[in-house]
Structures are given as C-alpha cells and as structure tokens.
Coordinates of C-alpha atoms in Angstrom, one line a residue:
X1 CA 19.5 21.6 -13.4
X2 CA 20.7 21.2 -9.8
X3 CA 18.3 18.4 -8.8
X4 CA 19.9 16.1 -11.3
X5 CA 23.6 16.9 -10.9
X6 CA 25.4 13.9 -12.4
X7 CA 28.9 14.9 -11.8
X8 CA 29.2 13.5 -8.2
X9 CA 25.8 12.1 -7.5
X10 CA 24.8 14.6 -4.8
X11 CA 21.8 16.8 -4.7
X12 CA 23.0 20.5 -5.1
X13 CA 20.7 23.4 -4.5
X14 CA 22.4 25.4 -7.3
X15 CA 23.0 24.7 -10.9
X16 CA 26.2 22.9 -11.7
X17 CA 28.4 23.9 -14.6
X18 CA 30.2 21.2 -16.5
X19 CA 33.3 21.7 -18.8
X20 CA 33.0 19.5 -21.8
X21 CA 36.0 17.8 -23.5
X22 CA 36.7 18.2 -27.2
X23 CA 34.3 16.3 -29.5
X24 CA 35.7 13.1 -31.0
X25 CA 33.5 11.2 -33.4
X26 CA 29.8 11.6 -33.6
X27 CA 28.1 13.2 -30.6
X28 CA 25.0 11.4 -31.6
X29 CA 26.3 8.2 -30.1
X30 CA 24.7 8.7 -26.7
X31 CA 27.4 9.3 -24.1
X32 CA 26.1 8.0 -20.8
X33 CA 25.5 10.4 -17.9
X34 CA 27.6 9.9 -14.9
X35 CA 25.8 7.3 -12.7
X36 CA 23.5 8.5 -10.1
X37 CA 25.0 7.6 -6.8
X38 CA 22.8 6.4 -3.9
X39 CA 22.1 9.0 -1.4
X40 CA 21.9 8.5 2.3
X41 CA 18.6 7.0 3.1
X42 CA 16.5 9.6 4.8
X43 CA 15.7 8.7 8.3
X44 CA 12.4 7.0 8.0
X45 CA 9.6 7.4 10.5
X46 CA 10.5 5.4 13.7
X47 CA 8.7 2.2 14.3
X48 CA 5.2 2.6 15.7
X49 CA 3.4 0.5 18.2
X50 CA -0.1 1.9 18.5
X51 CA -1.4 0.3 21.7
X52 CA -5.1 0.7 20.9
X53 CA -7.9 -0.9 22.7
X54 CA -10.3 -3.0 20.5
X55 CA -13.8 -1.8 20.9
X56 CA -16.1 -3.4 23.4
X57 CA -14.0 -6.6 23.4
X58 CA -11.7 -5.1 26.1
X59 CA -13.4 -4.2 29.3
X60 CA -10.5 -2.3 30.9
X61 CA -10.0 0.6 28.6
X62 CA -7.8 3.4 30.0
X63 CA -6.2 6.5 28.6
X64 CA -2.8 7.7 29.6
X65 CA -3.0 10.8 31.8
X66 CA -2.8 14.2 30.2
X67 CA -2.1 17.6 31.8
X68 CA -5.2 18.9 30.0
X69 CA -8.3 17.1 29.1
X70 CA -9.8 18.4 25.9
X71 CA -13.1 17.9 24.2
X72 CA -12.0 14.8 22.3
X73 CA -10.6 13.1 25.5
X74 CA -14.0 13.8 27.2
X75 CA -15.8 12.4 24.1
X76 CA -13.9 9.1 24.1
X77 CA -14.0 8.7 27.8
X78 CA -17.8 8.9 27.4
X79 CA -17.7 6.2 24.7
X80 CA -15.5 4.1 26.9
X81 CA -17.9 4.4 29.8
X82 CA -20.8 3.5 27.5
X83 CA -19.0 0.4 26.3
X84 CA -18.3 -0.6 29.9
X85 CA -22.0 -0.1 30.9
X86 CA -23.1 -2.1 27.9
X87 CA -20.8 -5.0 28.7
X88 CA -22.0 -5.0 32.3
X89 CA -25.7 -4.9 31.3
X90 CA -25.1 -7.7 28.7
X91 CA -23.5 -9.9 31.3
X92 CA -26.4 -9.3 33.7
X93 CA -29.3 -9.8 31.4
X94 CA -27.8 -11.2 28.2
X95 CA -29.1 -8.3 26.0
X96 CA -27.6 -5.3 24.3
X97 CA -28.8 -2.1 26.1
X98 CA -29.2 1.1 24.4
X99 CA -26.1 3.3 24.8
X100 CA -26.7 6.9 25.8
X101 CA -24.9 9.4 23.7
X102 CA -22.6 11.8 25.4
X103 CA -23.2 15.5 24.8
X104 CA -20.1 15.9 22.7
X105 CA -20.8 12.9 20.5
X106 CA -22.4 13.8 17.1
X107 CA -25.5 12.1 15.9
X108 CA -25.0 8.9 13.9
X109 CA -27.5 6.7 12.1
X110 CA -28.5 3.5 13.9
X111 CA -26.7 1.4 11.3
X112 CA -23.5 3.4 11.8
X113 CA -23.7 2.8 15.5
X114 CA -24.2 -0.9 15.1
X115 CA -21.2 -1.2 12.7
X116 CA -18.9 0.9 14.8
X117 CA -19.8 -0.9 18.0
X118 CA -19.1 -4.2 16.3
X119 CA -15.6 -3.4 14.9
X120 CA -14.3 0.0 15.9
X121 CA -10.9 0.4 17.5
X122 CA -10.4 3.0 20.3
X123 CA -7.0 4.6 20.6
X124 CA -5.0 5.6 23.6
X125 CA -4.1 9.2 22.9
X126 CA -0.6 9.5 24.4
X127 CA 1.0 6.2 23.7
X128 CA 3.9 6.7 21.3
X129 CA 4.0 5.0 17.9
X130 CA 6.5 2.2 17.6
X131 CA 6.1 0.2 14.4
X132 CA 9.0 -2.2 15.1
X133 CA 8.6 -2.9 18.8
X134 CA 6.9 -6.3 18.2
X135 CA 9.7 -8.5 16.8
X136 CA 7.8 -11.8 17.2
X137 CA 4.7 -11.6 15.0
X138 CA 3.6 -15.2 15.3
X139 CA 0.4 -16.2 16.9
X140 CA 1.0 -18.4 19.9
X141 CA -2.4 -19.7 20.8
X142 CA -4.7 -19.4 17.7
X143 CA -5.4 -22.6 15.9
X144 CA -4.8 -22.9 12.2
X145 CA -7.6 -23.0 9.6
X146 CA -6.8 -26.6 8.9
X147 CA -6.9 -27.5 12.6
X148 CA -10.2 -25.6 13.0
X149 CA -11.7 -27.5 10.1
X150 CA -10.6 -30.8 11.7
X151 CA -12.0 -29.8 15.1
X152 CA -15.4 -28.8 13.6
X153 CA -15.7 -31.5 11.0
X154 CA -19.1 -33.3 11.0
X155 CA -19.8 -36.1 8.5
X156 CA -22.4 -35.4 5.9
X157 CA -22.6 -31.7 7.0
X158 CA -21.5 -28.9 4.7
X159 CA -19.7 -25.9 6.1
X160 CA -22.0 -23.2 4.7
X161 CA -22.6 -21.3 7.9
X162 CA -19.1 -21.9 9.4
X163 CA -17.3 -21.0 6.2
X164 CA -17.0 -17.3 7.3
X165 CA -14.8 -18.4 10.2
X166 CA -12.7 -20.5 7.9
X167 CA -12.2 -17.6 5.5
X168 CA -11.1 -15.2 8.3
X169 CA -8.7 -17.8 9.7
X170 CA -7.2 -18.3 6.3
X171 CA -6.8 -14.5 5.9
X172 CA -5.0 -14.4 9.3
X173 CA -2.6 -17.0 8.2
X174 CA -1.7 -15.0 5.1
X175 CA -1.6 -11.5 6.5
X176 CA -0.9 -12.0 10.3
X177 CA -3.5 -11.5 13.0
X178 CA -4.1 -7.9 14.0
X179 CA -6.9 -6.2 15.9
X180 CA -9.1 -5.8 12.9
X181 CA -9.0 -9.4 11.8
X182 CA -9.3 -10.8 15.3
X183 CA -12.3 -8.6 15.8
X184 CA -13.8 -9.9 12.6
X185 CA -13.1 -13.4 13.7
X186 CA -14.9 -13.0 17.0
X187 CA -17.8 -11.4 15.3
X188 CA -18.0 -14.3 12.9
X189 CA -17.8 -16.8 15.8
X190 CA -20.6 -14.9 17.7
X191 CA -22.8 -14.9 14.6
X192 CA -22.4 -18.6 14.2
X193 CA -23.0 -19.3 17.9
X194 CA -26.3 -17.3 17.7
X195 CA -27.8 -19.5 14.9
X196 CA -26.1 -22.9 15.6
X197 CA -28.0 -25.7 17.5
X198 CA -27.2 -26.0 21.1
X199 CA -26.3 -29.6 20.6
X200 CA -24.1 -29.0 17.5
X201 CA -21.0 -31.2 17.4
X202 CA -19.1 -28.1 16.2
X203 CA -19.7 -26.0 19.3
X204 CA -16.8 -27.3 21.2
X205 CA -14.3 -26.5 18.5
X206 CA -15.9 -23.1 17.9
X207 CA -15.8 -22.2 21.6
X208 CA -12.2 -23.3 21.9
X209 CA -11.3 -21.0 19.0
X210 CA -13.3 -18.2 20.6
X211 CA -11.2 -18.5 23.8
X212 CA -8.0 -18.5 21.8
X213 CA -9.0 -15.4 19.8
X214 CA -10.1 -13.6 23.0
X215 CA -6.7 -14.4 24.5
X216 CA -4.9 -13.1 21.5
X217 CA -6.8 -9.8 21.7
X218 CA -5.9 -9.5 25.4
X219 CA -2.3 -10.2 24.5
X220 CA -2.3 -7.4 21.9
X221 CA -4.1 -5.0 24.3
X222 CA -1.7 -5.7 27.2
X223 CA 0.4 -2.8 28.5
X224 CA 3.6 -2.3 26.6
X225 CA 6.7 -4.1 27.8
X226 CA 9.7 -2.4 29.3
X227 CA 11.4 -2.8 25.9
X228 CA 8.5 -0.9 24.3
X229 CA 8.6 1.8 27.0
X230 CA 12.2 2.4 26.2
X231 CA 11.5 3.0 22.6
X232 CA 12.0 6.6 21.5
X233 CA 8.9 8.7 21.7
X234 CA 7.9 10.0 18.3
X235 CA 4.7 11.3 16.7
X236 CA 1.6 10.9 18.7
X237 CA -1.9 10.5 17.6
X238 CA -3.3 13.4 19.7
X239 CA -7.1 13.6 19.7
X240 CA -7.2 10.2 18.2
X241 CA -10.5 10.2 16.3
X242 CA -13.4 12.3 15.2
X243 CA -16.8 10.5 15.5
X244 CA -17.8 10.3 11.8
X245 CA -16.6 7.1 10.4
X246 CA -16.3 6.9 6.6
X247 CA -17.6 3.6 5.2
X248 CA -20.0 2.9 8.1
X249 CA -23.7 2.8 7.7
X250 CA -23.9 2.5 3.9
X251 CA -24.8 -0.5 1.7
X252 CA -22.1 -0.6 -1.0
X253 CA -23.2 -3.6 -3.0
X254 CA -20.5 -4.1 -5.7
X255 CA -19.7 -0.4 -6.5
X256 CA -17.0 1.0 -4.5
X257 CA -16.4 4.2 -6.4
X258 CA -16.3 6.2 -3.1
X259 CA -12.9 4.7 -2.4
X260 CA -11.4 5.0 -5.9
X261 CA -7.8 6.1 -5.7
X262 CA -7.7 6.3 -1.9
X263 CA -4.3 5.4 -0.6
X264 CA -3.6 3.4 2.5
X265 CA -0.4 3.0 4.5
X266 CA 0.0 -0.5 6.0
X267 CA 2.7 -0.1 8.8
X268 CA 4.1 -2.1 11.6
X269 CA 3.9 -5.9 12.0
X270 CA 1.0 -8.0 13.0
X271 CA -0.3 -8.1 15.7
X272 CA 0.4 -4.4 16.1
X273 CA 0.0 -3.5 12.4
X274 CA -2.1 -0.4 11.6
X275 CA -3.8 0.7 8.4
X276 CA -4.3 4.4 7.8
X277 CA -5.7 6.4 5.0
X278 CA -3.0 8.8 3.8
X279 CA -2.8 11.7 1.3
X280 CA 0.0 13.1 -0.6
X281 CA 0.4 17.0 -0.6
X282 CA 3.0 19.2 -2.3
X283 CA 3.9 22.1 0.0
X284 CA 4.5 25.6 -1.1
X285 CA 8.2 25.2 -1.2
X286 CA 7.8 22.1 -3.5
X287 CA 8.4 19.6 -0.8
X288 CA 6.1 16.5 -1.0
X289 CA 4.7 15.2 2.3
X290 CA 2.2 12.5 3.3
X291 CA -0.5 13.1 5.9
X292 CA -2.4 10.5 7.8
X293 CA -6.1 11.3 7.5
X294 CA -7.7 8.5 9.5
X295 CA -7.4 5.0 10.9
X296 CA -9.1 1.9 9.4
X297 CA -10.9 0.4 12.3
X298 CA -12.6 -2.5 10.7
X299 CA -14.8 -3.4 7.7
X300 CA -18.5 -2.8 6.9
X301 CA -18.9 -6.0 4.8
X302 CA -16.4 -5.3 2.0
X303 CA -15.8 -1.6 2.6
X304 CA -13.3 -0.2 5.1
X305 CA -14.5 1.9 8.0
X306 CA -12.1 4.9 8.3
X307 CA -12.2 6.9 11.6
X308 CA -10.9 10.3 10.5
X309 CA -8.4 12.1 12.7
X310 CA -9.7 15.6 13.7
X311 CA -6.7 17.1 11.8
X312 CA -4.4 15.6 9.2
X313 CA -1.2 14.2 10.8
X314 CA 2.1 14.9 9.0
X315 CA 4.1 11.8 8.5
X316 CA 7.3 14.0 8.4
X317 CA 10.1 12.6 6.2
X318 CA 8.3 9.4 5.5
X319 CA 8.0 8.3 1.9
X320 CA 6.9 5.0 0.4
X321 CA 9.6 2.4 -0.2
X322 CA 7.1 -0.3 -1.5
X323 CA 3.8 0.4 -3.2
X324 CA 1.0 -1.7 -4.7
X325 CA -2.1 -1.3 -6.8
X326 CA -4.8 -3.9 -7.4
X327 CA -6.5 -5.3 -10.4
X328 CA -10.2 -5.3 -11.6
X329 CA -13.2 -6.7 -9.7
X330 CA -11.5 -6.2 -6.3
X331 CA -13.4 -4.9 -3.3
X332 CA -11.6 -2.5 -0.9
X333 CA -11.4 -5.0 1.9
X334 CA -9.8 -7.7 -0.4
X335 CA -7.4 -5.1 -1.8
X336 CA -6.3 -3.8 1.6
X337 CA -5.8 -7.4 2.9
X338 CA -3.9 -8.2 -0.2
X339 CA -1.5 -5.3 0.4
X340 CA -1.2 -6.4 4.1
X341 CA -0.3 -10.0 2.9
X342 CA 2.3 -8.4 0.6
X343 CA 3.7 -6.3 3.4
X344 CA 3.9 -9.3 5.7
X345 CA 5.6 -11.4 2.9
X346 CA 8.3 -8.7 2.4
X347 CA 9.0 -8.4 6.1
X348 CA 9.2 -12.1 6.6
X349 CA 11.8 -12.3 3.8
X350 CA 13.7 -9.5 5.5
X351 CA 13.4 -11.1 9.0
X352 CA 16.9 -11.6 10.5
X353 CA 18.4 -8.8 8.4
X354 CA 20.2 -5.9 10.1
X355 CA 17.5 -3.3 10.6
X356 CA 20.0 -0.5 9.7
X357 CA 20.5 -2.2 6.3
X358 CA 16.9 -1.4 5.4
X359 CA 16.6 1.9 7.4
X360 CA 13.6 0.7 9.5
X361 CA 12.6 -2.5 11.4
X362 CA 9.4 -3.0 9.4
X363 CA 8.8 -2.1 5.7
X364 CA 5.5 -0.2 5.1
X365 CA 3.4 -0.6 2.1
X366 CA 1.6 2.3 0.4
X367 CA -1.5 0.8 -1.3
X368 CA -3.6 2.6 -4.0
X369 CA -7.1 1.3 -4.4
X370 CA -8.4 1.0 -8.0
X371 CA -12.2 0.8 -7.6
X372 CA -14.5 -2.0 -8.5
X373 CA -17.3 -0.2 -10.3
X374 CA -20.1 -2.7 -9.8
X375 CA -21.1 -4.1 -13.2
X376 CA -18.3 -6.3 -14.5
X377 CA -18.7 -4.7 -17.9
X378 CA -17.8 -1.3 -16.4
X379 CA -14.6 -2.8 -15.0
X380 CA -13.8 -4.4 -18.4
X381 CA -14.4 -0.9 -20.0
X382 CA -12.0 0.6 -17.5
X383 CA -9.4 -2.0 -18.6
X384 CA -10.0 -1.1 -22.3
X385 CA -9.6 2.6 -21.5
X386 CA -6.3 1.8 -20.0
X387 CA -5.3 -0.2 -23.0
X388 CA -5.7 3.0 -25.1
X389 CA -3.7 5.0 -22.5
X390 CA -6.6 7.0 -21.1
X391 CA -5.6 8.5 -17.8
X392 CA -7.5 8.3 -14.6
X393 CA -6.9 9.2 -10.9
X394 CA -5.3 5.8 -10.1
X395 CA -2.9 6.3 -13.0
X396 CA -2.0 9.7 -11.7
X397 CA -1.3 8.3 -8.2
X398 CA 1.2 5.9 -9.9
X399 CA 2.8 8.8 -11.7
X400 CA 3.2 10.7 -8.5
X401 CA 4.9 7.8 -6.8
X402 CA 7.5 7.3 -9.6
X403 CA 8.1 11.1 -10.1
X404 CA 8.7 11.5 -6.4
X405 CA 11.2 8.6 -6.4
X406 CA 13.2 10.2 -9.2
X407 CA 13.1 13.7 -7.7
X408 CA 14.0 12.4 -4.2
X409 CA 16.6 10.0 -5.7
X410 CA 15.2 7.3 -3.4
X411 CA 14.4 3.9 -5.0
X412 CA 10.8 2.7 -4.7
X413 CA 9.0 -0.6 -5.6
X414 CA 6.0 -0.2 -7.8
X415 CA 4.0 -3.4 -7.6
X416 CA 0.9 -3.9 -9.7
X417 CA -1.6 -6.7 -10.3
X418 CA -3.9 -7.5 -13.3
X419 CA -5.6 -4.3 -14.4
X420 CA -3.2 -2.4 -12.2
X421 CA -0.4 -3.4 -14.6
X422 CA -2.2 -1.5 -17.4
X423 CA -2.6 1.7 -15.3
X424 CA 1.0 1.4 -14.1
X425 CA 2.4 0.9 -17.6
X426 CA 0.6 4.0 -18.8
X427 CA 2.0 5.9 -15.8
X428 CA 5.5 4.8 -16.8
X429 CA 5.1 6.3 -20.3
X430 CA 3.6 9.5 -18.8
X431 CA 6.4 9.9 -16.2
X432 CA 9.1 9.5 -18.9
X433 CA 7.4 12.3 -21.0
X434 CA 7.3 14.6 -17.9
X435 CA 11.0 14.0 -17.0
X436 CA 12.4 14.8 -20.5
X437 CA 11.9 18.5 -20.2
X438 CA 13.3 18.4 -16.7
X439 CA 16.5 16.8 -17.9
X440 CA 16.8 18.9 -21.1
X441 CA 18.2 22.1 -19.6
X442 CA 21.2 20.3 -18.2
X443 CA 21.7 18.3 -21.3
X444 CA 21.6 21.4 -23.4
X445 CA 24.0 23.3 -21.2
X446 CA 26.5 20.5 -21.4
X447 CA 26.3 19.4 -25.0
X448 CA 24.7 22.1 -27.1
X449 CA 27.9 23.4 -28.7
X450 CA 29.4 20.1 -29.7
X451 CA 26.0 18.8 -31.1
X452 CA 25.6 22.1 -33.1
X453 CA 29.0 21.9 -34.5
X454 CA 28.5 18.3 -35.6
X455 CA 25.3 19.1 -37.6
X456 CA 27.0 22.2 -39.1
X457 CA 29.7 19.9 -40.4
X458 CA 27.3 17.0 -41.4
X459 CA 24.2 18.4 -43.1
X460 CA 21.9 15.4 -43.9
X461 CA 20.2 17.4 -46.6
X462 CA 16.6 17.1 -45.2
X463 CA 15.9 20.7 -45.1
X464 CA 16.4 21.3 -41.4
X465 CA 18.8 23.9 -39.9
X466 CA 21.7 22.7 -37.7
X467 CA 20.0 24.4 -34.8
X468 CA 16.8 22.4 -35.3
X469 CA 18.7 19.2 -35.7
X470 CA 20.6 19.9 -32.5
X471 CA 17.4 20.4 -30.6
X472 CA 16.1 17.2 -31.8
X473 CA 19.3 15.4 -30.8
X474 CA 19.4 16.9 -27.4
X475 CA 15.8 15.9 -26.7
X476 CA 16.9 12.4 -27.4
X477 CA 19.8 12.6 -25.0
X478 CA 17.4 14.0 -22.3
X479 CA 15.0 11.0 -23.0
X480 CA 17.8 8.6 -22.5
X481 CA 18.9 10.3 -19.3
X482 CA 15.3 10.2 -18.0
X483 CA 15.1 6.5 -18.8
X484 CA 18.3 5.8 -16.9
X485 CA 17.1 7.7 -13.8
X486 CA 13.8 5.8 -13.9
X487 CA 15.6 2.4 -14.0
X488 CA 17.8 3.5 -11.1
X489 CA 15.0 4.6 -8.8
X490 CA 12.1 2.4 -9.8
X491 CA 11.6 -1.3 -9.3
X492 CA 8.7 -2.4 -11.5
X493 CA 6.8 -5.5 -10.8
X494 CA 3.8 -6.8 -12.9
X495 CA 2.0 -9.8 -11.3
X496 CA -0.8 -11.4 -13.3
X497 CA 0.5 -9.3 -16.1
X498 CA -2.2 -7.9 -18.3
X499 CA 0.1 -5.8 -20.6
X500 CA 0.9 -7.4 -23.9
X501 CA 3.4 -4.8 -25.2
X502 CA 4.8 -3.0 -22.2
X503 CA 6.7 0.2 -22.4
X504 CA 10.4 -0.1 -23.4
X505 CA 11.5 2.3 -20.7
X506 CA 12.0 0.5 -17.4
X507 CA 13.1 -3.1 -16.7
X508 CA 10.1 -5.1 -15.5
X509 CA 9.9 -8.2 -13.5
X510 CA 6.7 -9.9 -14.8
X511 CA 5.0 -12.8 -13.0
X512 CA 2.5 -15.1 -14.5
X513 CA 0.8 -18.4 -13.5
X514 CA 0.3 -21.3 -15.8
X515 CA -3.5 -21.1 -15.4
X516 CA -3.7 -17.3 -15.4
X517 CA -6.1 -16.7 -18.2
X518 CA -5.7 -12.9 -18.0
X519 CA -1.9 -13.1 -18.7
X520 CA -2.6 -15.8 -21.2
X521 CA -5.0 -13.9 -23.5
X522 CA -4.3 -10.2 -22.9
X523 CA -0.8 -9.9 -21.5
X524 CA 2.8 -11.2 -22.0
X525 CA 2.6 -14.8 -21.1
X526 CA 6.0 -16.4 -21.8
X527 CA 9.7 -15.5 -21.5
X528 CA 10.2 -16.4 -25.2
X529 CA 7.4 -14.1 -26.2
X530 CA 8.8 -11.3 -24.0
X531 CA 12.2 -11.7 -25.6
X532 CA 10.8 -11.5 -29.1
X533 CA 8.7 -8.4 -28.2
X534 CA 11.8 -6.7 -26.9
X535 CA 14.0 -7.8 -29.9
X536 CA 11.8 -6.5 -32.6
X537 CA 11.0 -3.3 -30.6
X538 CA 7.2 -3.8 -30.1
X539 CA 7.4 -3.6 -26.4
X540 CA 9.5 -4.2 -23.3
X541 CA 13.2 -3.9 -22.5
X542 CA 15.9 -6.4 -23.0
X543 CA 16.6 -6.3 -19.2
X544 CA 13.1 -7.3 -18.3
X545 CA 12.3 -10.8 -17.1
X546 CA 9.2 -12.9 -17.0
X547 CA 8.9 -15.5 -14.2
X548 CA 6.5 -18.4 -13.9
X549 CA 5.0 -18.9 -10.4
X550 CA 3.9 -22.4 -11.3
X551 CA 2.0 -24.3 -13.9
X552 CA -1.0 -24.7 -11.6
X553 CA -1.2 -21.1 -10.4
X554 CA -4.1 -18.9 -11.4
X555 CA -4.8 -15.1 -11.3
X556 CA -5.5 -14.3 -7.7
X557 CA -2.8 -12.1 -6.1
X558 CA -2.5 -13.4 -2.6
X559 CA -2.7 -17.2 -3.3
X560 CA -0.5 -17.2 -6.5
X561 CA 1.8 -14.2 -6.5
X562 CA 2.5 -12.8 -3.1
X563 CA 5.4 -15.2 -2.1
X564 CA 7.3 -14.6 -5.3
X565 CA 6.7 -10.8 -5.4
X566 CA 7.5 -10.4 -1.7
X567 CA 10.8 -12.2 -2.2
X568 CA 11.7 -10.1 -5.2
X569 CA 10.9 -6.9 -3.3
X570 CA 12.9 -7.9 -0.2
X571 CA 15.9 -8.8 -2.5
X572 CA 15.8 -5.4 -4.1
X573 CA 15.5 -3.6 -0.7
X574 CA 18.6 -5.4 0.6
X575 CA 20.6 -3.9 -2.3
X576 CA 19.5 -0.3 -1.8

C-alpha cells in the first residue's frame, strides 16, 4: 500500500514490494515497521494581513482600485457611503439616521441591521493576505484591566454596570486585541456612557480608555507599511462578503445547536488576527482541502456573526497543525475566544524562533465547536453518550483531523478540553479501527508466508486452520502499525481531563488542576492513578503523562490550562 511505504519513509504513488528475510524464531513477536521519516513540510499558506476597515468606527473607508467594478464592489461602496452619511448626521444632530438601502443590498431584518452596524467588519477587496506581517502584537496605548479598575474605582460603589468593560479588557489581555474585541470594547464603553450619570467619577477613566481604544483601531486600520507592501501577494478575498450574516438577528438564549461542529480557523496575530468559518472537503481525486466559507465579524451576544463569502475560497495546501475542541456548557463566543487565547499562547511561546523552523510566521488554530444545548441536563446527557462511545458530528470532525494527519504524514496537535476529551478519545479508538484495514494489505504482502509457515509448524490445537491463525496474527500486526503511525503523527492533549480510562493507543499529555472537580470525579486525576491504569491494562499508555497545573487551579480552560497547553504545543512544533 503505497501511501504507507515504510522502507524509506517516502510517499510513493505505486505499491512497494518488499523482500523478506528468512524467519528466525516466532514471527508472532511483532517486528517493528521501519520508522516513518518526517516528510518535507508542505509550504503552508503565506502569512495574511487582512487590512479590513472596522464598520462605522473608521470614517475613511476606501477600496483599492480595480480594473472592473462588479456588483459586490458597488454593494459595499453603497454600504460605505451609508456609514459615512450616518456618521456625519450623528455628529451634526447626535442621533442615528435611518440608512437607505442600496438597490443591490438584500432585505434584512431591523435587528440584523442593528447588530451588523454595531460590530461588522468591512473588507478591502484587493489587499493581499499576510498573516505574519505584524511581528509586534503588543498593544501600545491600551490600559490594562487592572489599571482601568484603579482609574474607575469609587468607594462604596459596585462595578455592576462597568463590569462588561472589565470583562472585555481581560479577554484582550488573554487573546490579544483585534478588530472584533476592540469593537466590542467601544460598544461596551458607549453603552455605559449612555446610562452613566454625567457627574460620575468614573467618566474620566472611561473616556480615557475610549480614546485609547479608538487610537488602537485607527492604528490597525492604517495603510500597510512598506514592509507589508513588500510581502508576497497571495490569495485575495475577492468579492469580500455577501450581505446575509449568519448569527445576526436571532435570540439564541443558551442553545447554540445551530453552530454545532462548525469549524473556525484562527489565523494571524493580534491585532491583525482573523477568524473564519472553514469547511473540509474531499475532492474527487481523494485530496482533502479546506475552504473558507465566511468571516467572523463580531458577536451577537454569545453567538458569532459570520459574513459568508459569495463563494467558498480554497485555502490551497493549508492544513491544520494545531486543533482544539471545547467542553460542555461553552457558548460559541467563549469557545472561539478560548481557541484564540490558545493560538496566542502558542505563538508567544514560539516568538523568537526561526520562522523557517515552523514553516510559517504564525501558527493557526483550527477550532471545532461542540455545542452547548441549552438545558444543562442535555449537555450532561451528551457527555454520557460520549462515555458509552456514541458518535456524533463533533467526534467525526476529530476523526477527520487525525486520519488526515496520518494519510498526509504531517503531525498535528489535537487539543481537547473537558467534554471534548471524551469525544476525542472516542475518535482515537475509531481512527485506529479505520486504519487497521488500510495497513493490512502491506502487512499481508510482507509477512503472509512466514506467518503461515509458523502456524503450520505450531498448531495450537484450538480447531483453527493455519490460514485463519495467520489472518488473525496479521491483523494484530496491522493494528500495531496503525498505533505507531498515530503516535508519530498525532500529539494528543487532554486539558481538564474527563476520561477515566483513556484509550491505550496514543500517548496523551493530560493536564488537571487541583480544584478541577471534573477531572477529580469523572477523569484521571493523578499521575499515580494513570500509571496504575496503564500497568493493569484498564486504560492509557505507559508513555502518557499527567501534569498538574497547580493545586489552586480549577476547570476553566483559559484561566487554568492555556499557558501549560500552549507551551507543550510549541515544544512539539519545534521538534517537527
């Protein structure tokens, strides 16, 4: 089977014949396959710097010139003009005028218009994507959450109304400030200013933060530097958006089933980071490709707003190097920002490394959302189904990621949190079962004769023919070969581990907090327990490892696990 040629580690297109040496001793003692050699890392998609204008926050929105102006360009020029008119009118009379809809713009509900106007991102159509152009991701002028609290502290006054601003500042510190979070910050500030007393002692600090946030947005929206202009031009987001925005204009409550198993690519570094919905597709020739379906432009409360591209955009030879799936009771916004925090943590750990060593200047994260179903009991039921190995779409996505890694012979990180560890562990078992028949033809071709001769000479007297015994043995050899391939091409990380007896197939790095009650009661909680589990064969591999992130750490992913997980991923990437 050419795809898994083990004689020299390369990827032949034709089946490779192997000459076997004479058999000495029992062939049932598994002879290891020749090690899979690392293949040249495929050239990943070049860095992208999507210089997009942020809604009505930026007054001077301009599109790069095009030889031909198509319908979509005219549509967004109309939206741009509407925003500019709205801003001018607001400055003149202090109110929000009704925006006329251009002839090409489809009808939207009033609620959709309000949400899109508050947070949507407009895109320049012809600016090349350059994910790594921004080397310095630090925020130069934005005060920290702690400084903001000090600047707005008032004795004997709670922070109920202003807490939303605190929350967004904390998110910015964890994930980096991009257009989406800065837009949310300005919205939260404006909301507070509308209801706060004119004489409030907090106004000075809030207004100062508003000025800093506005300056940051202007900095992000500034024309690319000469260094950016010299970056190689790559894929372009032609016809940036269609007008229908997924996630806008709907009250989601606590049931986000609409987003279940959606996958998002977090790419680039803050402040130029972008988040896109992507889909995996297997082409007619068997090649797997990812397509960008739309851009996350902001959030409608806890749901992402996804502006779909008019046509899916091929990501070429891009494939995920790092992936993540969330746990239970996680809203899409929280999950996406958690993945963004993980991406930032990995890239911070890699800062200063030679870009060529990792193949690209910023590592992307492919995030799979496992939906919160509303009622907590429904989420618990979903966990229980996973415990008894019931498959669902999120599990299938995890299977695809791991199978693609083995087939491409390119290592991938599969990170999971809480309930996501259950789904991922089920996927590991399923992937192993699927790989066995793929390895079997090569194993049979190489070892059939020696194994058959062994059983002909050593009849165990259990009523099975030598041929049947040989088939059973060869399946065992194929299973071992599949296991070795999975360990070579899959880095498995379980944070807030919820799997008590994990599969004994792939070495796992498990992370638990001292106060993580999920790991404590339903998962593997101690390194001693893990070792016993592996030794007596009830679960896990001897090569796995359980790490404590601290005795005072709880179950939340970002606050408790991201630094340790990000460091482990970066270390693995450096060795690829």
